[in-house]
Amino acid sequence: MKHLKFFIFLCILTFTVSCGQQKRYIQYKVEQGDTMRKIAKKLDMNTPDLIRLNPDVSGDPIPNSFIVVPQNKLKNYRDKGTNKTKVTVLDSVSDSNELDESERLLEELKEKFVVYEVKKGDTFYGLNKKLGVSRGELLLLNPELSLGLKLGMILKIKKIPAKISTDELFYSDYIAPNTNLKAALLLPFKTYKYSSDTLTLKEIFTRNATLVNIATDFYLGAELAIDSLRKQGVSIELNVFDTGDRNTNDIMNIVSENDLNNNDVVIGPLYSEELKTVAANVTIPVVFPVYSKSQSEFSASNIVKTSPDKKVFREELERYINENFGSGNVIIVSDDQSENIQTSKLIKKALEAKIEADTIVKTVHVLSPEEGYIEKDRFLKILTPNTKNWVVIATDNNVIVSDVINSLISLPEETSVKVFTFDKGAIYDKIDNRKLAKIGFTYVSNDFVDETALNSRVFRKQYLKRNKALPSFYATKGFDITYDVLIRLASGNDLKSTLNEGMSMRVETKFDYRNSERISENKGLFIVQYNEDLSLTKLK
């Protein structure tokens, strides 16, 4: 039966390989003393990936048996001087034969460029508005356009940046056999308000009419994450502590009366000063599950920050503009606050440094208000018709933001703009989404919900069934943070080492702790754009 299962797996593997990826897999003959970890190290690949390729292997493989490995990994190993390994190549069928010539060429084009098929009624002006590319940029990539647009033409819009190998980019989830974990969750439930000693936490939440506060929602999301891991075979003991009111002795009482080091990780508290207290009194990782302006003051090496600092948001936007802009005008809108003036200077410096390096024709302007207002005419003097104009809003001043957007949605037909910000505050929630869509409003975010994704649909369905309500922002964060931390620990490695192995994607959060400094800080962010139909698209 085991061999039959393995044969079926190989058939599935071969079919998967044949569906476009064109990877080849071969059999590796296990040598005496080989373990899965040793083989993975030998082939320069992740142990979980090797185990995932060989689901029938329980524990260490038997000497002289065969396991499946990627051909390129074994070839690299042999090229380094080892040629004793006997291999058998599995059948790998290319999908090229299944496509006619025109389809094959189109698929090859899509690998290198973003493409667009010309539709009835398309004009260069319309394409500029819809796709954000000028006529000149289209002509550079599509010289045949000198004869005009033709129905059905396939246009190259922009080059697709080279992709990083998945092995280098993503953390691979792996659960070690017989895994037992203990986690402490510290949240301000304020259960002292409920006098009955017989009430459970869930009963208290049910009786709490609001059920939308951060602590309860976060707990309900975390609870679902733990249940999900338990179903995958992970034994988890969750110790929940009520941190009570802020600025009391409750947190010190928890620290002094309980051995928190008896856990593998502490998630919480929610207040930065309380978190520093806990981190100073334990040696295990302490996870800060929310964002605070004070988190830049954290110094303990056992702290894990799950929300990026605002500086990281700005740097991500600078990187995106430099990678995608090309030539044209960039206008940075600031205010008279010293912090925002400094931020604008930093953005300008970063963009101009890229100009010098790439010799790209790009002009960077900074506009500041005069008497608290930026006249529309000041934009018109800088904006250039029939070219790319990107506006970066580097202020959260309600009046300035509102005035800028109102000015930019009523420009002459030949002048188009795209508006960005790296700090999408509550002010944008008060602006009509139709206005934001008209200017292609694009922002940096630490969360993005793809409601069509399988993990998102499963999470919503399970949460709704369990709690008779759709998950809130903090419920989803509770799930994402708890699941990500515990499944990393379930690998059998310490949390710090797994944080440096690559980023992970959960329901709506990207966790990327690589290249962090002494304190582990998540730098996983998205670039999100408003579309004309008011939907959102993840650009990065």
Coordinates of C-alpha atoms in Angstrom, one line a residue:
M1 CA 0.0 0.0 0.0
K2 CA 2.9 2.4 0.9
H3 CA 4.4 1.8 -2.5
L4 CA 1.1 2.3 -4.2
K5 CA 0.7 5.7 -2.4
F6 CA 4.2 6.7 -3.5
F7 CA 3.4 5.7 -7.1
I8 CA 0.3 7.8 -7.0
F9 CA 2.2 10.7 -5.6
L10 CA 4.8 10.4 -8.3
C11 CA 2.0 10.5 -11.0
I12 CA 0.6 13.6 -9.4
L13 CA 4.0 15.1 -9.2
T14 CA 4.7 14.4 -12.8
F15 CA 1.4 15.9 -13.9
T16 CA 2.1 19.0 -11.8
V17 CA 5.5 19.3 -13.4
S18 CA 3.9 19.0 -16.9
C19 CA 1.6 21.9 -16.3
G20 CA 3.8 24.7 -17.3
Q21 CA 6.6 24.8 -14.7
Q22 CA 8.7 22.3 -16.7
K23 CA 10.7 21.3 -13.6
R24 CA 12.2 17.8 -13.6
Y25 CA 12.5 15.5 -10.6
I26 CA 14.8 12.5 -10.2
Q27 CA 15.4 9.7 -7.7
Y28 CA 18.2 10.0 -5.2
K29 CA 19.6 6.7 -3.8
V30 CA 19.8 7.0 0.0
E31 CA 23.3 6.3 1.3
Q32 CA 24.2 4.8 4.7
G33 CA 23.9 7.5 7.4
D34 CA 21.7 9.8 5.4
T35 CA 18.9 11.6 7.1
M36 CA 16.4 14.0 5.5
R37 CA 18.1 16.9 7.1
K38 CA 21.6 15.8 5.8
I39 CA 20.3 15.2 2.3
A40 CA 18.6 18.6 2.2
K41 CA 21.8 20.2 3.4
K42 CA 23.8 18.3 0.8
L43 CA 21.5 19.5 -2.0
D44 CA 21.2 23.0 -0.6
M45 CA 17.5 22.9 -0.1
N46 CA 15.1 23.3 2.8
T47 CA 14.3 20.2 4.8
P48 CA 10.5 20.8 4.9
D49 CA 10.6 21.1 1.1
L50 CA 12.3 17.7 0.8
I51 CA 9.9 16.1 3.2
R52 CA 7.0 17.6 1.3
L53 CA 8.3 15.9 -1.9
N54 CA 8.4 12.6 -0.1
P55 CA 5.2 12.3 2.0
D56 CA 5.6 8.5 2.4
V57 CA 8.9 8.8 4.2
S58 CA 8.4 8.5 7.9
G59 CA 11.4 9.5 9.9
D60 CA 14.8 8.9 8.3
P61 CA 14.9 7.1 4.9
I62 CA 16.2 3.6 4.6
P63 CA 19.7 3.1 3.1
N64 CA 19.6 2.0 -0.6
S65 CA 16.0 3.2 -1.0
F66 CA 15.0 6.1 -3.3
I67 CA 13.5 9.5 -2.6
V68 CA 12.4 12.3 -5.0
V69 CA 14.6 15.4 -5.4
P70 CA 14.7 18.3 -7.8
Q71 CA 17.0 17.5 -10.7
N72 CA 18.7 20.9 -10.7
K73 CA 19.5 20.5 -7.0
L74 CA 21.2 17.2 -7.5
K75 CA 23.0 18.4 -10.6
N76 CA 24.5 21.3 -8.7
Y77 CA 25.6 18.9 -6.0
R78 CA 27.3 16.6 -8.6
D79 CA 28.9 19.6 -10.3
K80 CA 30.6 20.4 -7.1
G81 CA 32.6 17.1 -7.4
T82 CA 30.3 14.3 -6.2
N83 CA 29.5 11.9 -9.1
K84 CA 28.8 8.7 -7.2
T85 CA 25.0 9.2 -6.9
K86 CA 22.9 7.0 -9.1
V87 CA 19.8 8.7 -10.4
T88 CA 16.7 7.8 -12.4
V89 CA 15.0 10.6 -14.3
L90 CA 11.2 10.8 -13.9
D91 CA 9.1 11.5 -16.9
S92 CA 8.6 15.3 -17.3
V93 CA 6.3 16.4 -20.1
S94 CA 6.5 20.0 -21.3
D95 CA 3.2 21.7 -22.0
S96 CA 4.6 23.4 -25.0
N97 CA 3.3 20.8 -27.4
E98 CA -0.3 21.4 -26.1
L99 CA -0.2 25.0 -27.4
D100 CA -0.3 26.2 -30.9
E101 CA 2.5 28.6 -32.0
S102 CA 0.6 31.9 -31.4
E103 CA -0.4 30.8 -27.9
R104 CA 3.1 29.7 -27.1
L105 CA 4.5 33.0 -28.2
L106 CA 1.9 34.9 -26.1
E107 CA 2.8 32.8 -23.1
E108 CA 6.5 33.6 -23.5
L109 CA 5.6 37.3 -23.9
K110 CA 3.6 37.3 -20.7
E111 CA 6.6 35.9 -18.8
K112 CA 8.5 39.1 -19.6
F113 CA 5.9 41.8 -20.0
V114 CA 2.6 43.0 -18.7
V115 CA 0.4 42.8 -21.8
Y116 CA -2.9 44.3 -23.0
E117 CA -5.2 43.4 -25.9
V118 CA -6.5 46.4 -27.7
K119 CA -10.3 46.6 -27.5
K120 CA -12.9 48.4 -29.6
G121 CA -12.9 52.1 -28.8
D122 CA -9.4 52.2 -27.2
T123 CA -7.4 55.4 -27.7
F124 CA -3.9 56.4 -26.6
Y125 CA -5.5 58.9 -24.1
G126 CA -7.8 56.1 -22.8
L127 CA -4.9 53.7 -22.4
N128 CA -2.9 56.4 -20.5
K129 CA -5.8 56.8 -18.1
K130 CA -6.5 53.1 -17.8
L131 CA -2.9 51.7 -17.7
G132 CA -0.8 54.7 -16.6
V133 CA 1.5 54.7 -19.6
S134 CA 2.0 57.5 -22.1
R135 CA 2.0 57.2 -25.9
G136 CA 5.7 57.6 -26.0
E137 CA 6.3 54.8 -23.5
L138 CA 4.0 52.5 -25.6
L139 CA 5.8 53.3 -28.8
L140 CA 9.2 52.4 -27.2
L141 CA 8.0 48.9 -26.4
N142 CA 5.7 48.6 -29.5
P143 CA 7.2 50.3 -32.6
E144 CA 4.3 48.9 -34.7
L145 CA 2.0 51.5 -33.0
S146 CA 3.5 54.1 -35.3
L147 CA 0.8 52.9 -37.7
G148 CA -1.9 53.4 -35.1
L149 CA -4.0 51.2 -32.7
K150 CA -5.6 48.1 -34.2
L151 CA -8.3 46.0 -32.7
G152 CA -6.9 42.8 -31.2
M153 CA -3.3 44.0 -31.1
I154 CA -1.3 42.7 -28.1
L155 CA 0.7 45.5 -26.5
K156 CA 3.6 45.3 -24.2
I157 CA 2.9 47.7 -21.3
K158 CA 5.9 47.3 -19.1
K159 CA 8.6 44.8 -18.2
I160 CA 8.0 42.3 -15.4
P161 CA 10.9 42.5 -12.8
A162 CA 12.9 39.3 -12.5
K163 CA 11.3 37.0 -9.9
I164 CA 13.1 35.8 -6.9
S165 CA 13.2 32.0 -6.4
T166 CA 10.4 30.8 -4.2
D167 CA 13.0 28.9 -2.2
E168 CA 14.7 32.2 -1.4
L169 CA 11.5 34.1 -0.7
F170 CA 9.0 32.1 1.3
Y171 CA 9.3 30.4 4.7
S172 CA 8.2 26.8 4.3
D173 CA 5.7 25.6 7.0
Y174 CA 6.9 22.4 8.5
I175 CA 5.6 20.6 11.6
A176 CA 8.0 18.3 13.4
P177 CA 6.5 15.0 14.7
N178 CA 5.1 14.9 18.2
T179 CA 5.3 18.7 18.7
N180 CA 4.2 20.1 22.0
L181 CA 4.0 23.9 22.5
K182 CA 3.0 26.2 25.4
A183 CA 2.0 29.8 24.7
A184 CA 1.0 32.7 27.0
L185 CA -1.5 35.2 25.7
L186 CA -1.6 38.5 27.6
L187 CA -4.6 40.8 26.8
P188 CA -6.7 43.4 28.7
F189 CA -9.9 41.5 29.1
K190 CA -10.8 43.4 32.3
T191 CA -12.6 40.4 33.6
Y192 CA -12.8 41.9 37.1
K193 CA -15.9 43.6 35.9
Y194 CA -17.6 40.2 35.9
S195 CA -18.2 39.0 39.5
S196 CA -19.1 35.4 38.8
D197 CA -16.2 33.0 39.2
T198 CA -18.1 30.4 37.1
L199 CA -17.9 32.3 33.8
T200 CA -15.5 31.2 31.2
L201 CA -13.7 33.6 28.9
K202 CA -16.0 32.7 26.0
E203 CA -19.1 33.3 28.1
I204 CA -17.8 36.7 29.2
F205 CA -17.2 37.6 25.5
T206 CA -20.7 36.4 24.6
R207 CA -22.2 38.6 27.4
N208 CA -20.1 41.6 26.3
A209 CA -22.4 43.5 24.0
T210 CA -19.6 45.2 22.1
L211 CA -17.6 42.1 21.1
V212 CA -15.6 44.3 18.8
N213 CA -12.9 45.5 21.2
I214 CA -9.4 44.6 20.3
A215 CA -8.7 42.1 23.1
T216 CA -11.8 39.9 22.6
D217 CA -11.5 39.9 18.8
F218 CA -7.8 39.2 18.9
Y219 CA -8.4 36.3 21.3
L220 CA -11.2 34.8 19.1
G221 CA -8.9 34.9 16.1
A222 CA -6.0 33.4 18.1
E223 CA -8.3 30.6 19.3
L224 CA -9.2 29.7 15.8
A225 CA -5.5 29.6 14.8
I226 CA -4.7 27.2 17.7
D227 CA -7.6 24.9 16.8
S228 CA -6.3 24.8 13.2
L229 CA -2.8 23.8 14.4
R230 CA -4.2 21.2 16.8
K231 CA -6.0 19.6 13.9
Q232 CA -2.7 19.3 12.2
G233 CA -1.3 17.4 15.1
V234 CA 0.3 20.1 17.2
S235 CA -0.3 19.8 20.9
I236 CA -0.7 23.3 22.3
E237 CA -1.3 24.5 25.8
L238 CA -2.6 28.1 25.8
N239 CA -2.3 30.1 29.1
V240 CA -4.4 33.2 29.0
F241 CA -3.8 36.2 31.3
D242 CA -5.9 39.3 31.9
T243 CA -3.7 42.3 32.0
G244 CA -6.5 44.4 33.4
D245 CA -6.4 48.2 33.4
R246 CA -3.5 50.2 32.1
N247 CA -1.2 51.9 34.6
T248 CA -1.9 49.4 37.4
N249 CA 0.2 46.7 39.0
D250 CA -1.7 44.0 37.1
I251 CA 1.2 43.3 34.7
M252 CA 3.8 43.1 37.4
N253 CA 1.5 40.7 39.4
I254 CA 1.3 38.4 36.4
V255 CA 5.1 38.5 36.0
S256 CA 5.8 37.9 39.7
E257 CA 3.2 35.3 40.3
N258 CA 3.7 33.2 37.2
D259 CA 6.7 31.6 35.6
L260 CA 6.2 32.9 32.0
N261 CA 9.5 31.3 31.0
N262 CA 7.7 28.0 31.3
N263 CA 6.1 28.9 27.9
D264 CA 7.7 28.8 24.4
V265 CA 6.4 32.3 23.6
V266 CA 4.5 35.2 25.0
I267 CA 2.0 37.0 22.7
G268 CA 1.1 40.5 24.1
P269 CA 0.5 42.7 26.1
L270 CA -1.0 45.4 23.9
Y271 CA 0.6 48.4 25.6
S272 CA 4.2 49.1 24.7
E273 CA 5.3 50.0 28.3
E274 CA 3.8 46.7 29.6
L275 CA 5.5 44.7 26.8
K276 CA 8.8 46.2 27.8
T277 CA 8.2 45.1 31.4
V278 CA 7.4 41.5 30.3
A279 CA 10.4 41.3 28.0
A280 CA 12.7 42.5 30.7
N281 CA 11.6 39.7 33.0
V282 CA 11.6 36.7 30.6
T283 CA 14.2 35.1 28.3
I284 CA 11.7 33.7 25.7
P285 CA 10.4 35.6 22.7
V286 CA 7.7 38.3 23.5
V287 CA 5.5 39.2 20.5
F288 CA 4.1 42.7 20.2
P289 CA 0.8 42.2 18.3
V290 CA -0.1 45.8 17.5
Y291 CA 1.6 49.0 16.2
S292 CA 2.6 51.8 18.6
K293 CA 4.7 54.9 17.9
S294 CA 6.6 54.0 21.0
Q295 CA 7.8 50.7 19.5
S296 CA 10.9 52.4 18.1
E297 CA 12.1 52.6 21.8
F298 CA 12.2 48.8 22.2
S299 CA 15.7 47.5 22.9
A300 CA 15.3 44.0 24.3
S301 CA 16.5 41.4 21.8
N302 CA 13.7 39.0 22.7
I303 CA 11.0 41.3 21.4
V304 CA 9.3 40.5 18.0
K305 CA 7.5 43.5 16.4
T306 CA 4.7 42.3 14.1
S307 CA 3.9 45.8 12.7
P308 CA 6.5 47.7 10.6
D309 CA 7.6 51.2 11.7
K310 CA 6.4 54.1 9.6
K311 CA 9.9 54.6 8.2
V312 CA 9.6 51.2 6.6
F313 CA 6.3 52.3 4.9
R314 CA 8.1 55.3 3.4
E315 CA 11.1 53.3 2.2
E316 CA 8.7 50.7 0.6
L317 CA 7.0 53.5 -1.4
E318 CA 10.3 55.0 -2.4
R319 CA 11.5 51.5 -3.6
Y320 CA 8.2 51.0 -5.6
I321 CA 8.4 54.4 -7.3
N322 CA 12.1 53.9 -8.3
E323 CA 11.3 50.4 -9.7
N324 CA 8.2 51.4 -11.6
F325 CA 8.2 55.1 -12.5
G326 CA 10.5 55.6 -15.5
S327 CA 10.4 59.2 -16.6
G328 CA 8.2 62.1 -15.9
N329 CA 7.3 64.3 -12.9
V330 CA 7.1 63.4 -9.2
I331 CA 5.5 65.9 -6.9
I332 CA 5.8 65.5 -3.1
V333 CA 3.1 67.3 -1.1
S334 CA 4.1 68.3 2.4
D335 CA 2.9 70.7 5.1
D336 CA 4.6 73.0 7.5
Q337 CA 5.2 70.4 10.2
S338 CA 8.9 69.9 10.8
E339 CA 8.5 66.1 10.8
N340 CA 6.7 66.0 7.5
I341 CA 9.2 68.5 6.0
Q342 CA 12.0 66.2 6.9
T343 CA 10.2 63.2 5.5
S344 CA 9.6 65.0 2.2
K345 CA 13.3 65.8 2.0
L346 CA 14.2 62.2 2.6
I347 CA 11.8 61.0 -0.2
K348 CA 13.2 63.6 -2.6
K349 CA 16.7 62.6 -1.8
A350 CA 16.0 58.9 -2.3
L351 CA 14.3 59.5 -5.7
E352 CA 16.9 61.8 -7.0
A353 CA 19.7 59.4 -6.0
K354 CA 18.0 56.8 -8.3
I355 CA 17.9 59.4 -11.1
E356 CA 21.7 59.8 -10.9
A357 CA 22.3 56.1 -10.9
D358 CA 20.0 55.3 -13.8
T359 CA 20.3 58.5 -15.8
I360 CA 16.4 58.6 -16.0
V361 CA 14.7 61.8 -16.9
K362 CA 12.7 62.5 -13.8
T363 CA 11.9 65.8 -12.1
V364 CA 11.1 65.8 -8.3
H365 CA 9.3 68.7 -6.9
V366 CA 8.1 69.5 -3.3
L367 CA 5.0 71.5 -2.8
S368 CA 4.2 73.0 0.6
P369 CA 1.1 75.0 1.5
E370 CA 1.0 78.8 1.5
E371 CA -1.3 80.1 4.2
G372 CA -2.4 76.5 4.8
Y373 CA -3.5 75.9 1.2
I374 CA -2.1 74.6 -2.1
E375 CA -3.6 76.4 -5.1
K376 CA -4.6 74.2 -8.0
D377 CA -2.6 76.6 -10.3
R378 CA 0.6 75.5 -8.5
F379 CA 0.0 71.9 -9.6
L380 CA -0.8 73.0 -13.2
K381 CA 2.6 74.8 -13.4
I382 CA 4.4 71.6 -12.7
L383 CA 2.2 68.8 -14.2
T384 CA 3.1 68.0 -17.8
P385 CA 0.4 66.9 -20.3
N386 CA 0.7 63.5 -22.0
T387 CA 3.4 62.3 -19.7
K388 CA 3.6 60.5 -16.3
N389 CA 2.8 62.6 -13.2
W390 CA 2.9 60.9 -9.8
V391 CA 2.0 62.8 -6.7
V392 CA 3.1 61.6 -3.3
I393 CA 1.2 63.0 -0.3
A394 CA 3.5 63.2 2.7
T395 CA 1.1 64.8 5.1
D396 CA -1.9 63.7 7.2
N397 CA -3.3 67.2 7.4
N398 CA -7.1 66.9 6.7
V399 CA -7.5 70.2 4.9
I400 CA -4.4 69.8 2.7
V401 CA -5.2 66.1 1.7
S402 CA -8.8 67.0 0.9
D403 CA -7.8 70.0 -1.2
V404 CA -5.1 68.2 -3.1
I405 CA -7.4 65.4 -4.1
N406 CA -10.1 67.8 -5.2
S407 CA -7.6 69.7 -7.3
L408 CA -6.3 66.6 -9.0
I409 CA -9.6 65.0 -10.0
S410 CA -10.5 68.0 -12.1
L411 CA -7.4 68.4 -14.3
P412 CA -7.5 69.1 -18.1
E413 CA -8.2 66.0 -20.2
E414 CA -4.6 65.7 -21.5
T415 CA -3.1 65.8 -18.0
S416 CA -3.3 62.6 -15.9
V417 CA -2.0 61.9 -12.4
K418 CA -1.6 59.0 -10.0
V419 CA -1.6 59.8 -6.3
F420 CA 0.4 57.9 -3.6
T421 CA 0.8 57.9 0.1
F422 CA 2.8 55.8 2.6
D423 CA 0.6 56.6 5.6
K424 CA -3.1 56.0 4.8
G425 CA -4.7 57.4 7.9
A426 CA -8.4 57.9 8.8
I427 CA -8.6 61.0 6.7
Y428 CA -8.8 58.9 3.5
D429 CA -11.7 57.0 4.9
K430 CA -13.7 60.2 4.8
I431 CA -13.0 60.8 1.1
D432 CA -15.4 59.5 -1.5
N433 CA -13.9 56.3 -2.9
R434 CA -14.9 57.4 -6.4
K435 CA -12.5 60.3 -6.1
L436 CA -9.7 58.0 -4.9
A437 CA -10.4 55.6 -7.8
K438 CA -10.3 58.5 -10.4
I439 CA -6.7 59.3 -9.4
G440 CA -5.6 55.7 -9.1
F441 CA -5.0 56.2 -5.4
T442 CA -2.2 53.9 -4.3
Y443 CA -0.9 53.3 -0.8
V444 CA 1.4 51.2 1.4
S445 CA -0.4 48.8 3.7
N446 CA 0.5 46.1 6.2
D447 CA -2.6 44.1 5.4
F448 CA -4.4 43.1 2.2
V449 CA -7.5 40.9 2.0
D450 CA -7.9 38.8 -1.1
E451 CA -11.5 37.6 -0.6
T452 CA -11.1 35.1 -3.5
A453 CA -8.1 33.4 -2.0
L454 CA -8.7 29.9 -0.5
N455 CA -7.2 30.6 2.9
S456 CA -9.2 33.8 3.2
R457 CA -12.5 32.1 2.3
V458 CA -11.8 29.1 4.7
F459 CA -10.9 31.5 7.6
R460 CA -14.1 33.6 7.1
K461 CA -16.3 30.5 6.9
Q462 CA -14.8 28.9 10.0
Y463 CA -14.9 32.1 12.0
L464 CA -18.5 32.8 11.0
K465 CA -19.5 29.3 11.9
R466 CA -17.8 29.5 15.3
N467 CA -18.7 33.0 16.4
K468 CA -21.8 33.9 14.4
A469 CA -20.1 37.0 13.1
L470 CA -17.6 37.9 10.3
P471 CA -14.0 38.5 11.6
S472 CA -13.0 42.0 12.3
F473 CA -9.6 43.5 11.5
Y474 CA -8.2 42.5 15.0
A475 CA -9.7 39.0 14.8
T476 CA -7.9 38.4 11.6
K477 CA -4.7 39.8 13.1
G478 CA -5.2 37.5 16.1
F479 CA -5.3 34.5 13.7
D480 CA -2.5 35.6 11.5
I481 CA 0.0 36.5 14.3
T482 CA -0.8 33.5 16.5
Y483 CA -0.7 31.0 13.6
D484 CA 2.5 32.4 12.1
V485 CA 4.4 32.4 15.5
L486 CA 3.2 28.9 16.6
I487 CA 3.7 27.1 13.3
R488 CA 7.3 28.5 13.1
L489 CA 7.8 27.1 16.6
A490 CA 6.2 23.8 15.5
S491 CA 9.1 23.2 13.1
G492 CA 11.2 22.3 16.2
N493 CA 13.5 25.3 15.7
D494 CA 13.8 28.4 17.9
L495 CA 11.6 31.3 16.8
K496 CA 14.4 33.7 16.1
S497 CA 16.1 31.4 13.6
T498 CA 12.9 30.8 11.7
L499 CA 12.2 34.5 11.4
N500 CA 15.3 34.8 9.2
E501 CA 14.4 31.9 6.8
G502 CA 12.0 33.9 4.6
M503 CA 8.7 35.6 4.6
S504 CA 5.3 34.0 5.1
M505 CA 1.8 34.9 3.9
R506 CA -1.3 34.3 6.1
V507 CA -4.9 35.4 5.7
E508 CA -4.2 39.2 5.2
T509 CA -0.7 39.7 6.7
K510 CA 2.8 39.3 5.2
F511 CA 5.5 38.5 7.7
D512 CA 9.0 39.3 6.6
Y513 CA 11.5 39.6 9.4
R514 CA 14.6 39.2 7.2
N515 CA 17.4 41.7 7.5
S516 CA 16.0 43.1 10.7
E517 CA 18.4 44.6 13.2
R518 CA 18.8 43.4 16.8
I519 CA 15.1 43.4 17.4
S520 CA 13.1 41.2 15.1
E521 CA 10.8 43.6 13.1
N522 CA 8.3 42.6 10.5
K523 CA 8.9 44.5 7.3
G524 CA 6.2 42.8 5.2
L525 CA 4.1 45.4 3.3
F526 CA 1.8 45.6 0.3
I527 CA 1.3 48.2 -2.4
V528 CA -2.4 48.6 -2.9
Q529 CA -4.3 50.5 -5.6
Y530 CA -7.9 51.7 -6.0
N531 CA -9.4 50.7 -9.4
E532 CA -12.0 52.4 -11.4
D533 CA -14.6 49.9 -10.3
L534 CA -13.8 50.7 -6.7
S535 CA -12.1 47.4 -6.1
L536 CA -8.5 47.1 -4.8
T537 CA -5.5 45.5 -6.5
K538 CA -2.3 44.4 -4.8
L539 CA 0.5 45.8 -7.0
K540 CA 3.2 44.3 -4.8

